[in-house]
Each structure stands twice: as C-alpha cells, then as structure tokens.
PDB file of C-alpha atoms and ligand atoms in Angstrom:
ATOM      1  CA  UNK L  13      97.508 138.019 113.440  1.00 95.00           C
ATOM      2  CA  UNK L  14      96.170 135.581 110.797  1.00 97.00           C
ATOM      3  CA  UNK L  15      96.680 138.229 108.093  1.00 97.00           C
ATOM      4  CA  UNK L  16     100.217 138.886 109.274  1.00 98.00           C
ATOM      5  CA  UNK L  17     101.327 135.234 109.476  1.00 98.00           C
ATOM      6  CA  UNK L  18      99.700 134.507 106.102  1.00 98.00           C
ATOM      7  CA  UNK L  19     101.793 137.298 104.591  1.00 98.00           C
ATOM      8  CA  UNK L  20     104.984 136.008 106.274  1.00 98.00           C
ATOM      9  CA  UNK L  21     104.357 132.486 104.896  1.00 98.00           C
ATOM     10  CA  UNK L  22     103.415 133.774 101.415  1.00 97.00           C
ATOM     11  CA  UNK L  23     106.621 135.860 101.207  1.00 98.00           C
ATOM     12  CA  UNK L  24     108.890 133.091 102.534  1.00 98.00           C
ATOM     13  CA  UNK L  25     111.625 131.516 100.420  1.00 98.00           C
ATOM     14  CA  UNK L  26     112.040 128.292 102.452  1.00 98.00           C
ATOM     15  CA  UNK L  27     109.096 127.631 104.762  1.00 98.00           C
ATOM     16  CA  UNK L  28     108.911 124.390 106.760  1.00 98.00           C
ATOM     17  CA  UNK L  29     106.494 123.046 109.376  1.00 99.00           C
ATOM     18  CA  UNK L  30     107.398 121.354 112.664  1.00 99.00           C
ATOM     19  CA  UNK L  31     104.493 119.353 114.089  1.00 98.00           C
ATOM     20  CA  UNK L  32     103.764 117.660 117.406  1.00 98.00           C
ATOM     21  CA  UNK L  33     100.891 115.643 118.845  1.00 97.00           C
ATOM     22  CA  UNK L  34      98.669 118.743 119.002  1.00 98.00           C
ATOM     23  CA  UNK L  35      98.177 118.775 115.227  1.00 98.00           C
ATOM     24  CA  UNK L  36      96.469 115.366 115.450  1.00 97.00           C
ATOM     25  CA  UNK L  37      94.198 116.116 118.443  1.00 96.00           C
ATOM     26  CA  UNK L  38      91.377 117.227 116.098  1.00 96.00           C
ATOM     27  CA  UNK L  39      91.753 113.849 114.351  1.00 95.00           C
ATOM     28  CA  UNK L  40      90.893 112.152 117.639  1.00 91.00           C
ATOM     29  CA  UNK L  41      94.482 111.187 118.537  1.00 91.00           C
ATOM     30  CA  UNK L  42      95.196 112.074 122.177  1.00 90.00           C
ATOM     31  CA  UNK L  43      98.287 114.183 122.958  1.00 93.00           C
ATOM     32  CA  UNK L  44     100.978 112.926 125.324  1.00 93.00           C
ATOM     33  CA  UNK L  45     100.833 115.824 127.820  1.00 94.00           C
ATOM     34  CA  UNK L  46      98.145 118.149 129.151  1.00 92.00           C
ATOM     35  CA  UNK L  47      94.927 117.148 130.893  1.00 91.00           C
ATOM     36  CA  UNK L  48      93.956 114.570 128.238  1.00 89.00           C
ATOM     37  CA  UNK L  49      97.556 113.414 127.811  1.00 93.00           C
ATOM     38  CA  UNK L  50      98.488 109.764 127.384  1.00 91.00           C
ATOM     39  CA  UNK L  51     101.190 110.077 130.037  1.00 91.00           C
ATOM     40  CA  UNK L  52      98.452 110.842 132.601  1.00 93.00           C
ATOM     41  CA  UNK L  53      97.108 107.345 132.045  1.00 91.00           C
ATOM     42  CA  UNK L  54     100.158 105.302 131.144  1.00 92.00           C
ATOM     43  CA  UNK L  55     103.635 105.241 132.660  1.00 92.00           C
ATOM     44  CA  UNK L  56     106.097 106.515 129.993  1.00 91.00           C
ATOM     45  CA  UNK L  57     108.435 103.787 131.281  1.00 92.00           C
ATOM     46  CA  UNK L  58     106.316 101.351 129.219  1.00 91.00           C
ATOM     47  CA  UNK L  59     107.943 102.957 126.158  1.00 90.00           C
ATOM     48  CA  UNK L  60     111.450 102.755 127.521  1.00 94.00           C
ATOM     49  CA  UNK L  61     113.612 100.589 125.255  1.00 94.00           C
ATOM     50  CA  UNK L  62     115.176  98.596 128.124  1.00 94.00           C
ATOM     51  CA  UNK L  63     111.738  97.957 129.639  1.00 95.00           C
ATOM     52  CA  UNK L  64     110.492  96.728 126.237  1.00 96.00           C
ATOM     53  CA  UNK L  65     113.357  94.213 126.042  1.00 95.00           C
ATOM     54  CA  UNK L  66     112.766  92.981 129.608  1.00 96.00           C
ATOM     55  CA  UNK L  67     108.957  92.964 129.596  1.00 95.00           C
ATOM     56  CA  UNK L  68     107.869  92.767 125.948  1.00 96.00           C
ATOM     57  CA  UNK L  69     104.428  91.378 126.839  1.00 96.00           C
ATOM     58  CA  UNK L  70     103.558  94.143 129.330  1.00 94.00           C
ATOM     59  CA  UNK L  71     105.003  96.810 127.067  1.00 95.00           C
ATOM     60  CA  UNK L  72     103.067  95.513 124.071  1.00 96.00           C
ATOM     61  CA  UNK L  73      99.797  95.519 126.067  1.00 94.00           C
ATOM     62  CA  UNK L  74     100.131  99.285 126.567  1.00 92.00           C
ATOM     63  CA  UNK L  75     101.499  99.884 123.031  1.00 94.00           C
ATOM     64  CA  UNK L  76      98.489  98.115 121.509  1.00 93.00           C
ATOM     65  CA  UNK L  77      96.014 100.120 123.596  1.00 90.00           C
ATOM     66  CA  UNK L  78      97.728 103.477 123.062  1.00 90.00           C
ATOM     67  CA  UNK L  79      98.798 103.275 119.440  1.00 90.00           C
ATOM     68  CA  UNK L  80      96.944 100.541 117.615  1.00 90.00           C
ATOM     69  CA  UNK L  81      93.438 100.728 119.050  1.00 81.00           C
ATOM     70  CA  UNK L  82      93.444 104.526 118.489  1.00 67.00           C
ATOM     71  CA  UNK L  83      95.443 105.346 115.396  1.00 62.00           C
ATOM     72  CA  UNK L  84      93.894 102.916 112.961  1.00 66.00           C
ATOM     73  CA  UNK L  85      90.716 105.046 112.757  1.00 82.00           C
ATOM     74  CA  UNK L  86      92.301 108.534 112.759  1.00 91.00           C
ATOM     75  CA  UNK L  87      91.908 110.670 109.605  1.00 95.00           C
ATOM     76  CA  UNK L  88      93.890 113.779 108.630  1.00 98.00           C
ATOM     77  CA  UNK L  89      92.246 117.045 109.740  1.00 98.00           C
ATOM     78  CA  UNK L  90      92.219 120.525 108.190  1.00 98.00           C
ATOM     79  CA  UNK L  91      95.676 121.320 109.508  1.00 98.00           C
ATOM     80  CA  UNK L  92      97.317 118.289 107.843  1.00 98.00           C
ATOM     81  CA  UNK L  93      95.418 119.042 104.623  1.00 98.00           C
ATOM     82  CA  UNK L  94      96.411 122.724 104.677  1.00 98.00           C
ATOM     83  CA  UNK L  95     100.104 121.813 104.977  1.00 98.00           C
ATOM     84  CA  UNK L  96      99.784 119.337 102.075  1.00 98.00           C
ATOM     85  CA  UNK L  97      98.198 122.095  99.930  1.00 98.00           C
ATOM     86  CA  UNK L  98     100.947 124.568 100.791  1.00 98.00           C
ATOM     87  CA  UNK L  99     103.494 121.933  99.729  1.00 98.00           C
ATOM     88  CA  UNK L 100     101.674 121.218  96.462  1.00 98.00           C
ATOM     89  CA  UNK L 101     101.761 124.953  95.676  1.00 97.00           C
ATOM     90  CA  UNK L 102     105.480 125.145  96.382  1.00 98.00           C
ATOM     91  CA  UNK L 103     105.151 127.337  99.475  1.00 98.00           C
ATOM     92  CA  UNK L 104     105.949 124.662 102.096  1.00 98.00           C
ATOM     93  CA  UNK L 105     109.195 122.743 101.463  1.00 98.00           C
ATOM     94  CA  UNK L 106     108.967 120.039 104.162  1.00 98.00           C
ATOM     95  CA  UNK L 107     107.236 118.873 107.339  1.00 98.00           C
ATOM     96  CA  UNK L 108     109.361 117.739 110.280  1.00 98.00           C
ATOM     97  CA  UNK L 109     107.036 115.731 112.507  1.00 98.00           C
ATOM     98  CA  UNK L 110     107.414 114.151 115.941  1.00 98.00           C
ATOM     99  CA  UNK L 111     104.215 112.213 115.278  1.00 98.00           C
ATOM    100  CA  UNK L 112     104.114 108.538 114.350  1.00 96.00           C
ATOM    101  CA  UNK L 113     100.468 108.517 113.182  1.00 94.00           C
ATOM    102  CA  UNK L 114     101.191 108.820 109.415  1.00 95.00           C
ATOM    103  CA  UNK L 115      98.537 111.556 109.105  1.00 97.00           C
ATOM    104  CA  UNK L 116     100.792 113.943 107.136  1.00 98.00           C
ATOM    105  CA  UNK L 117     101.291 111.266 104.452  1.00 98.00           C
ATOM    106  CA  UNK L 118      97.582 110.399 104.561  1.00 96.00           C
ATOM    107  CA  UNK L 119      96.831 114.101 103.911  1.00 98.00           C
ATOM    108  CA  UNK L 120      99.060 114.067 100.803  1.00 98.00           C
ATOM    109  CA  UNK L 121     102.281 115.627 102.130  1.00 98.00           C
ATOM    110  CA  UNK L 122     105.304 114.185 100.348  1.00 98.00           C
ATOM    111  CA  UNK L 123     108.419 115.709 101.984  1.00 98.00           C
ATOM    112  CA  UNK L 124     107.858 114.476 105.572  1.00 98.00           C
ATOM    113  CA  UNK L 125     110.700 113.789 107.990  1.00 98.00           C
ATOM    114  CA  UNK L 126     109.465 111.430 110.732  1.00 98.00           C
ATOM    115  CA  UNK L 127     111.749 112.267 113.638  1.00 98.00           C
ATOM    116  CA  UNK L 128     110.262 109.528 115.849  1.00 98.00           C
ATOM    117  CA  UNK L 129     109.506 106.930 113.179  1.00 97.00           C
ATOM    118  CA  UNK L 130     106.097 105.597 112.199  1.00 96.00           C
ATOM    119  CA  UNK L 131     103.649 103.227 113.902  1.00 95.00           C
ATOM    120  CA  UNK L 132     102.466 101.594 110.656  1.00 94.00           C
ATOM    121  CA  UNK L 133     105.415  99.239 110.435  1.00 95.00           C
ATOM    122  CA  UNK L 134     106.687  96.592 112.858  1.00 97.00           C
ATOM    123  CA  UNK L 135     110.249  95.320 112.634  1.00 97.00           C
ATOM    124  CA  UNK L 136     111.741  91.975 113.726  1.00 97.00           C
ATOM    125  CA  UNK L 137     114.575  92.653 116.186  1.00 95.00           C
ATOM    126  CA  UNK L 138     116.424  89.519 115.044  1.00 96.00           C
ATOM    127  CA  UNK L 139     116.187  89.399 111.243  1.00 97.00           C
ATOM    128  CA  UNK L 140     115.064  93.009 110.526  1.00 96.00           C
ATOM    129  CA  UNK L 141     112.056  91.865 108.493  1.00 97.00           C
ATOM    130  CA  UNK L 142     109.415  94.614 108.264  1.00 97.00           C
ATOM    131  CA  UNK L 143     105.682  93.967 108.636  1.00 97.00           C
ATOM    132  CA  UNK L 144     102.672  96.184 107.965  1.00 95.00           C
ATOM    133  CA  UNK L 145     101.150  96.606 111.452  1.00 94.00           C
ATOM    134  CA  UNK L 146      97.656  96.105 109.972  1.00 91.00           C
ATOM    135  CA  UNK L 147      98.673  92.617 108.808  1.00 93.00           C
ATOM    136  CA  UNK L 148      99.970  91.414 112.165  1.00 95.00           C
ATOM    137  CA  UNK L 149      97.590  89.700 114.574  1.00 93.00           C
ATOM    138  CA  UNK L 150      98.003  91.864 117.676  1.00 93.00           C
ATOM    139  CA  UNK L 151      95.659  89.646 119.683  1.00 92.00           C
ATOM    140  CA  UNK L 152      98.704  87.479 120.322  1.00 93.00           C
ATOM    141  CA  UNK L 153     101.313  89.592 122.119  1.00 94.00           C
ATOM    142  CA  UNK L 154     104.189  90.048 122.047  1.00 97.00           C
ATOM    143  CA  UNK L 155     103.955  89.487 118.252  1.00 97.00           C
ATOM    144  CA  UNK L 156     106.656  87.285 116.782  1.00 97.00           C
ATOM    145  CA  UNK L 157     108.348  87.145 113.365  1.00 97.00           C
ATOM    146  CA  UNK L 158     106.846  84.531 110.970  1.00 95.00           C
ATOM    147  CA  UNK L 159     110.300  83.951 109.522  1.00 96.00           C
ATOM    148  CA  UNK L 160     112.565  83.549 112.538  1.00 97.00           C
ATOM    149  CA  UNK L 161     110.342  83.742 115.621  1.00 97.00           C
ATOM    150  CA  UNK L 162     112.068  86.955 116.738  1.00 97.00           C
ATOM    151  CA  UNK L 163     110.299  89.696 118.745  1.00 97.00           C
ATOM    152  CA  UNK L 164     108.521  92.365 116.684  1.00 98.00           C
ATOM    153  CA  UNK L 165     108.855  96.015 117.715  1.00 97.00           C
ATOM    154  CA  UNK L 166     106.897  99.012 116.369  1.00 97.00           C
ATOM    155  CA  UNK L 167     109.078 101.047 114.012  1.00 96.00           C
ATOM    156  CA  UNK L 168     108.786 104.162 116.150  1.00 96.00           C
ATOM    157  CA  UNK L 169     111.367 105.481 118.598  1.00 95.00           C
ATOM    158  CA  UNK L 170     111.244 104.433 122.231  1.00 95.00           C
ATOM    159  CA  UNK L 171     112.742 106.481 125.042  1.00 92.00           C
ATOM    160  CA  UNK L 172     116.440 105.716 125.056  1.00 90.00           C
ATOM    161  CA  UNK L 173     116.469 104.838 121.352  1.00 94.00           C
ATOM    162  CA  UNK L 174     118.410 106.781 118.693  1.00 95.00           C
ATOM    163  CA  UNK L 175     116.647 109.038 116.184  1.00 97.00           C
ATOM    164  CA  UNK L 176     116.505 107.607 112.618  1.00 97.00           C
ATOM    165  CA  UNK L 177     119.705 109.088 111.097  1.00 98.00           C
ATOM    166  CA  UNK L 178     118.162 110.147 107.772  1.00 98.00           C
ATOM    167  CA  UNK L 179     115.213 111.936 109.401  1.00 98.00           C
ATOM    168  CA  UNK L 180     117.602 113.580 111.870  1.00 98.00           C
ATOM    169  CA  UNK L 181     119.929 114.866 109.163  1.00 98.00           C
ATOM    170  CA  UNK L 182     117.182 116.084 106.822  1.00 98.00           C
ATOM    171  CA  UNK L 183     115.349 117.823 109.676  1.00 98.00           C
ATOM    172  CA  UNK L 184     118.346 119.854 110.809  1.00 98.00           C
ATOM    173  CA  UNK L 185     119.410 120.611 107.223  1.00 98.00           C
ATOM    174  CA  UNK L 186     115.908 121.977 106.583  1.00 98.00           C
ATOM    175  CA  UNK L 187     116.003 123.928 109.863  1.00 98.00           C
ATOM    176  CA  UNK L 188     119.210 125.661 108.795  1.00 98.00           C
ATOM    177  CA  UNK L 189     117.776 126.548 105.380  1.00 98.00           C
ATOM    178  CA  UNK L 190     114.399 127.723 106.657  1.00 98.00           C
ATOM    179  CA  UNK L 191     113.489 131.418 106.755  1.00 98.00           C
ATOM    180  CA  UNK L 192     110.034 130.602 108.225  1.00 98.00           C
ATOM    181  CA  UNK L 193     109.001 127.715 110.528  1.00 98.00           C
ATOM    182  CA  UNK L 194     105.356 126.978 111.368  1.00 99.00           C
ATOM    183  CA  UNK L 195     105.502 125.169 114.750  1.00 99.00           C
ATOM    184  CA  UNK L 196     102.205 123.364 115.329  1.00 98.00           C
ATOM    185  CA  UNK L 197     101.034 121.594 118.503  1.00 98.00           C
ATOM    186  CA  UNK L 198     104.157 120.784 120.470  1.00 98.00           C
ATOM    187  CA  UNK L 199     105.144 121.388 124.090  1.00 98.00           C
ATOM    188  CA  UNK L 200     108.770 121.509 122.937  1.00 98.00           C
ATOM    189  CA  UNK L 201     109.731 119.260 125.845  1.00 96.00           C
ATOM    190  CA  UNK L 202     111.411 116.342 124.101  1.00 95.00           C
ATOM    191  CA  UNK L 203     115.019 116.400 122.969  1.00 95.00           C
ATOM    192  CA  UNK L 204     116.507 116.372 120.392  1.00 97.00           C
ATOM    193  CA  UNK L 205     113.325 117.001 118.343  1.00 98.00           C
ATOM    194  CA  UNK L 206     112.602 120.300 120.090  1.00 98.00           C
ATOM    195  CA  UNK L 207     115.987 121.637 118.895  1.00 98.00           C
ATOM    196  CA  UNK L 208     114.792 121.733 115.272  1.00 98.00           C
ATOM    197  CA  UNK L 209     112.860 125.030 115.601  1.00 98.00           C
ATOM    198  CA  UNK L 210     115.634 126.400 117.856  1.00 98.00           C
ATOM    199  CA  UNK L 211     118.303 125.733 115.199  1.00 98.00           C
ATOM    200  CA  UNK L 212     116.070 127.404 112.615  1.00 98.00           C
ATOM    201  CA  UNK L 213     115.675 130.455 114.873  1.00 98.00           C
ATOM    202  CA  UNK L 214     119.444 130.616 115.409  1.00 98.00           C
ATOM    203  CA  UNK L 215     119.840 130.545 111.614  1.00 97.00           C
ATOM    204  CA  UNK L 216     117.577 133.599 111.329  1.00 98.00           C
ATOM    205  CA  UNK L 217     114.158 132.029 110.738  1.00 98.00           C
ATOM    206  CA  UNK L 218     110.877 133.645 111.754  1.00 98.00           C
ATOM    207  CA  UNK L 219     108.916 131.327 114.076  1.00 98.00           C
ATOM    208  CA  UNK L 220     105.122 131.132 113.806  1.00 98.00           C
ATOM    209  CA  UNK L 221     103.607 129.014 116.589  1.00 98.00           C
ATOM    210  CA  UNK L 222     100.098 127.548 116.421  1.00 98.00           C
ATOM    211  CA  UNK L 223      99.051 126.274 119.835  1.00 98.00           C
ATOM    212  CA  UNK L 224      96.086 127.179 122.088  1.00 98.00           C
ATOM    213  CA  UNK L 225      98.499 127.140 125.043  1.00 98.00           C
ATOM    214  CA  UNK L 226     102.018 128.366 125.719  1.00 98.00           C
ATOM    215  CA  UNK L 227     104.866 125.915 125.139  1.00 98.00           C
ATOM    216  CA  UNK L 228     108.616 125.852 125.803  1.00 98.00           C
ATOM    217  CA  UNK L 229     109.006 127.649 122.474  1.00 98.00           C
ATOM    218  CA  UNK L 230     106.570 130.499 123.175  1.00 98.00           C
ATOM    219  CA  UNK L 231     108.747 132.780 125.318  1.00 97.00           C
ATOM    220  CA  UNK L 232     112.067 131.578 123.885  1.00 98.00           C
ATOM    221  CA  UNK L 233     111.857 131.649 120.088  1.00 98.00           C
ATOM    222  CA  UNK L 234     108.271 132.343 118.938  1.00 98.00           C
ATOM    223  CA  UNK L 235     107.765 135.528 116.903  1.00 98.00           C
ATOM    224  CA  UNK L 236     104.024 135.113 116.214  1.00 98.00           C
ATOM    225  CA  UNK L 237     101.876 133.009 118.573  1.00 98.00           C
ATOM    226  CA  UNK L 238      98.514 132.061 117.037  1.00 98.00           C
ATOM    227  CA  UNK L 239      96.624 130.896 120.147  1.00 98.00           C
ATOM    228  CA  UNK L 240      94.187 128.704 118.253  1.00 98.00           C
ATOM    229  CA  UNK L 241      93.646 125.024 117.506  1.00 98.00           C
ATOM    230  CA  UNK L 242      95.633 123.694 114.557  1.00 98.00           C
ATOM    231  CA  UNK L 243      92.841 122.990 112.075  1.00 98.00           C
ATOM    232  CA  UNK L 244      90.967 126.289 112.465  1.00 97.00           C
ATOM    233  CA  UNK L 245      94.192 128.300 112.442  1.00 98.00           C
ATOM    234  CA  UNK L 246      95.694 126.605 109.366  1.00 98.00           C
ATOM    235  CA  UNK L 247      92.410 126.796 107.455  1.00 98.00           C
ATOM    236  CA  UNK L 248      92.158 130.552 108.205  1.00 98.00           C
ATOM    237  CA  UNK L 249      95.808 131.097 107.216  1.00 98.00           C
ATOM    238  CA  UNK L 250      95.482 129.199 103.917  1.00 98.00           C
ATOM    239  CA  UNK L 251      92.254 131.112 103.133  1.00 97.00           C
ATOM    240  CA  UNK L 252      94.138 134.375 103.725  1.00 97.00           C
ATOM    241  CA  UNK L 253      97.095 133.260 101.567  1.00 97.00           C
ATOM    242  CA  UNK L 254      94.847 132.410  98.604  1.00 93.00           C
ATOM    243  CA  UNK L 255      92.602 135.425  99.069  1.00 87.00           C
TER     244      UNK L 255
HETATM  245  N1  APR B 327      95.831 122.330 118.123  1.00 82.03           N
HETATM  246  C1  APR B 327      97.119 122.724 118.336  1.00 82.03           C
HETATM  247  N2  APR B 327      97.845 122.384 119.435  1.00 82.03           N
HETATM  248  C2  APR B 327      97.210 121.632 120.360  1.00 82.03           C
HETATM  249  C3  APR B 327      95.879 121.190 120.230  1.00 82.03           C
HETATM  250  C4  APR B 327      95.181 121.578 119.047  1.00 82.03           C
HETATM  251  N3  APR B 327      93.904 121.202 118.823  1.00 82.03           N
HETATM  252  N4  APR B 327      95.549 120.465 121.335  1.00 82.03           N
HETATM  253  C5  APR B 327      96.651 120.443 122.117  1.00 82.03           C
HETATM  254  N5  APR B 327      97.644 121.152 121.541  1.00 82.03           N
HETATM  255  C6  APR B 327      99.012 121.386 122.023  1.00 82.03           C
HETATM  256  C7  APR B 327      99.158 121.381 123.521  1.00 82.03           C
HETATM  257  O1  APR B 327      98.973 122.696 124.040  1.00 82.03           O
HETATM  258  C8  APR B 327     100.625 120.932 123.693  1.00 82.03           C
HETATM  259  O2  APR B 327     101.497 122.052 123.623  1.00 82.03           O
HETATM  260  O3  APR B 327      99.784 120.297 121.564  1.00 82.03           O
HETATM  261  C9  APR B 327     100.856 120.062 122.457  1.00 82.03           C
HETATM  262  C10 APR B 327     100.895 118.580 122.792  1.00 82.03           C
HETATM  263  O4  APR B 327     102.074 118.379 123.541  1.00 82.03           O
HETATM  264  P1  APR B 327     102.683 116.902 123.679  1.00 82.03           P
HETATM  265  O5  APR B 327     101.571 115.937 123.941  1.00 82.03           O
HETATM  266  O6  APR B 327     103.836 117.006 124.617  1.00 82.03           O
HETATM  267  O7  APR B 327     103.175 116.583 122.200  1.00 82.03           O
HETATM  268  P2  APR B 327     104.623 116.700 121.603  1.00 82.03           P
HETATM  269  O8  APR B 327     105.226 118.037 121.916  1.00 82.03           O
HETATM  270  O9  APR B 327     104.503 116.333 120.176  1.00 82.03           O
HETATM  271  O10 APR B 327     105.446 115.532 122.371  1.00 82.03           O
HETATM  272  C11 APR B 327     106.737 115.285 121.885  1.00 82.03           C
HETATM  273  O11 APR B 327     106.870 113.405 123.393  1.00 82.03           O
HETATM  274  O12 APR B 327     106.187 111.407 124.359  1.00 82.03           O
HETATM  275  C12 APR B 327     106.950 111.974 123.352  1.00 82.03           C
HETATM  276  O13 APR B 327     107.534 110.883 121.374  1.00 82.03           O
HETATM  277  C13 APR B 327     106.471 111.549 121.994  1.00 82.03           C
HETATM  278  O14 APR B 327     106.561 112.786 119.925  1.00 82.03           O
HETATM  279  C14 APR B 327     106.181 112.865 121.279  1.00 82.03           C
HETATM  280  C15 APR B 327     107.045 113.832 122.056  1.00 82.03           C
END
C-alpha cells in the first residue's frame, strides 16, 4: 500500500493535502473526537460564537486551557515535515488544514489554507487590532484591547462563525484542480471543511486517506486507506518516493 500511494503521489500533476487534528496528535496536541478527544472533556458550546459573546469570561477559561496551555509547546512532527518537503520539491501544491495550531507553517510549508483560522493571533472585536497571542497576558481574562478596551477573541473560527473567505475560496479552487488528495487525520464530520475532499473526488481526484481508524470519508470517497498514524505513514511514503 505504501509503495502504491507513493507512486500515485509521485505521478500526480496537482497533489494537495487536507489535514485534521489527527496530524497533530503525535505533536502532543489532543484531537477533538475519539477517546482522548477534547469534546469528551469540554462542552463544544464553550466555542459557540453566541456563548462567547454572552459569557466571554467562562468561554476564555476553557479556550485558555484547551488552546493556549497546550499549543504553545507543540512542535511539528514527521507528517508536517514530510508535507513541507513534498512542497519544496514541487510535488505538493498546497495544504488545506482544519487545524489552528500553526504546525504546518512551523514545519516550513508555505502554501497553507487555514480553513478554521489560527490560534496565534487575537483580534479586538471593536477596533480589529490584531495581537500576537504570546504577547497577551492571559492570566487576566477575558483579555481586553490596549487601545480601545474592546474584547479580544482568538482569530480562529467558532461554531456559528463564517469561514475566512480567502481560505474558503483557495481551498475549493485547489480541490477542483487536484488530481490527488492526501487526507490526513480527520473524522470528516465538520462542514463545510469536510466538503473539500468530496469536491476533489467529484472533480476526478484520487483520494489517499491516512488515518488509523475509519472516518466519514473512508467508505464514501477514499481510494487508498493507509491505516497508520500520520508521522509513520508520511515518513514511509516520502522514503518510498525518494527511493
Ligand atoms: N495519525 C492520523 N490520524 C489520527 C491520529 C494519528 N496519530 N490520531 C487520531 N487520528 C484521527 C482519528 O482517527 C480521527 O479520525 O484523527 C481524527 C481526529 O478527528 P477530529 O478530532 O474530529 O479532528 P477533525 O476531523 O480535524 O475535526 C474537525 O472539528 O471541532 C472542530 O474545528 C474543529 O477543526 C476541527 C473540526
């Protein structure tokens, strides 16, 4: 299977990757679903946009624990690094990611479409000033804007919030152009992100899925299911490609 998918990727003309939380599990970032999933410990309502507006303090308590205590120490793993190498060598054209952990950029990927935004920036909801999350004192929550006193919100998408238009457009454009999509570590449960691989499939792409478990994609659109963890699978595939 590794040999076969390596050949498919090597012979592709427009290969993209679509990543979910599973690609970052080996970097120590917990997924959202499954037995170690964040949503087993926190109510997803805490990340509902209307809840954030009504209870910014409570919402920020959970946001800080989930996203800022964890992510600041996470490093890219072999899967992120393998995708960055494939891009450097002109094989991979883009990564569409649902993740907000910045690990694709940290690994050196350049063409990354962040479908759900990024946790590294906070934005003032009144004057739109952006802050680097590392420079904001999150001991005082909810954090407020130094300029206007407005409420700061992480620059990632909450439930009920629109997808960043540029990332949306670029992701679906890439999906339509792709002849191969490497889907890594996603349950395929969240709309509209999970439509990206589906649109690619409908446009004739071959779908390679890397996931130790089955997902919503597996029996619908997946052509090759590599039932392995992301880092070991991608490292084996890249080794095969450069063999
Ligand atoms: N390697 C590859 N895949 C893995 C690994 C691993 N080491 N560990 C777990 N997985 C797989 C799981 O089998 C599961 O299919 O990763 C997937 C994680 O699923 P989710 O946590 O649902 O992640 P994702 O699909 O990205 O969630 C989509 O949900 O809460 C929202 O906005 C949030 O972007 C997120 C969206």
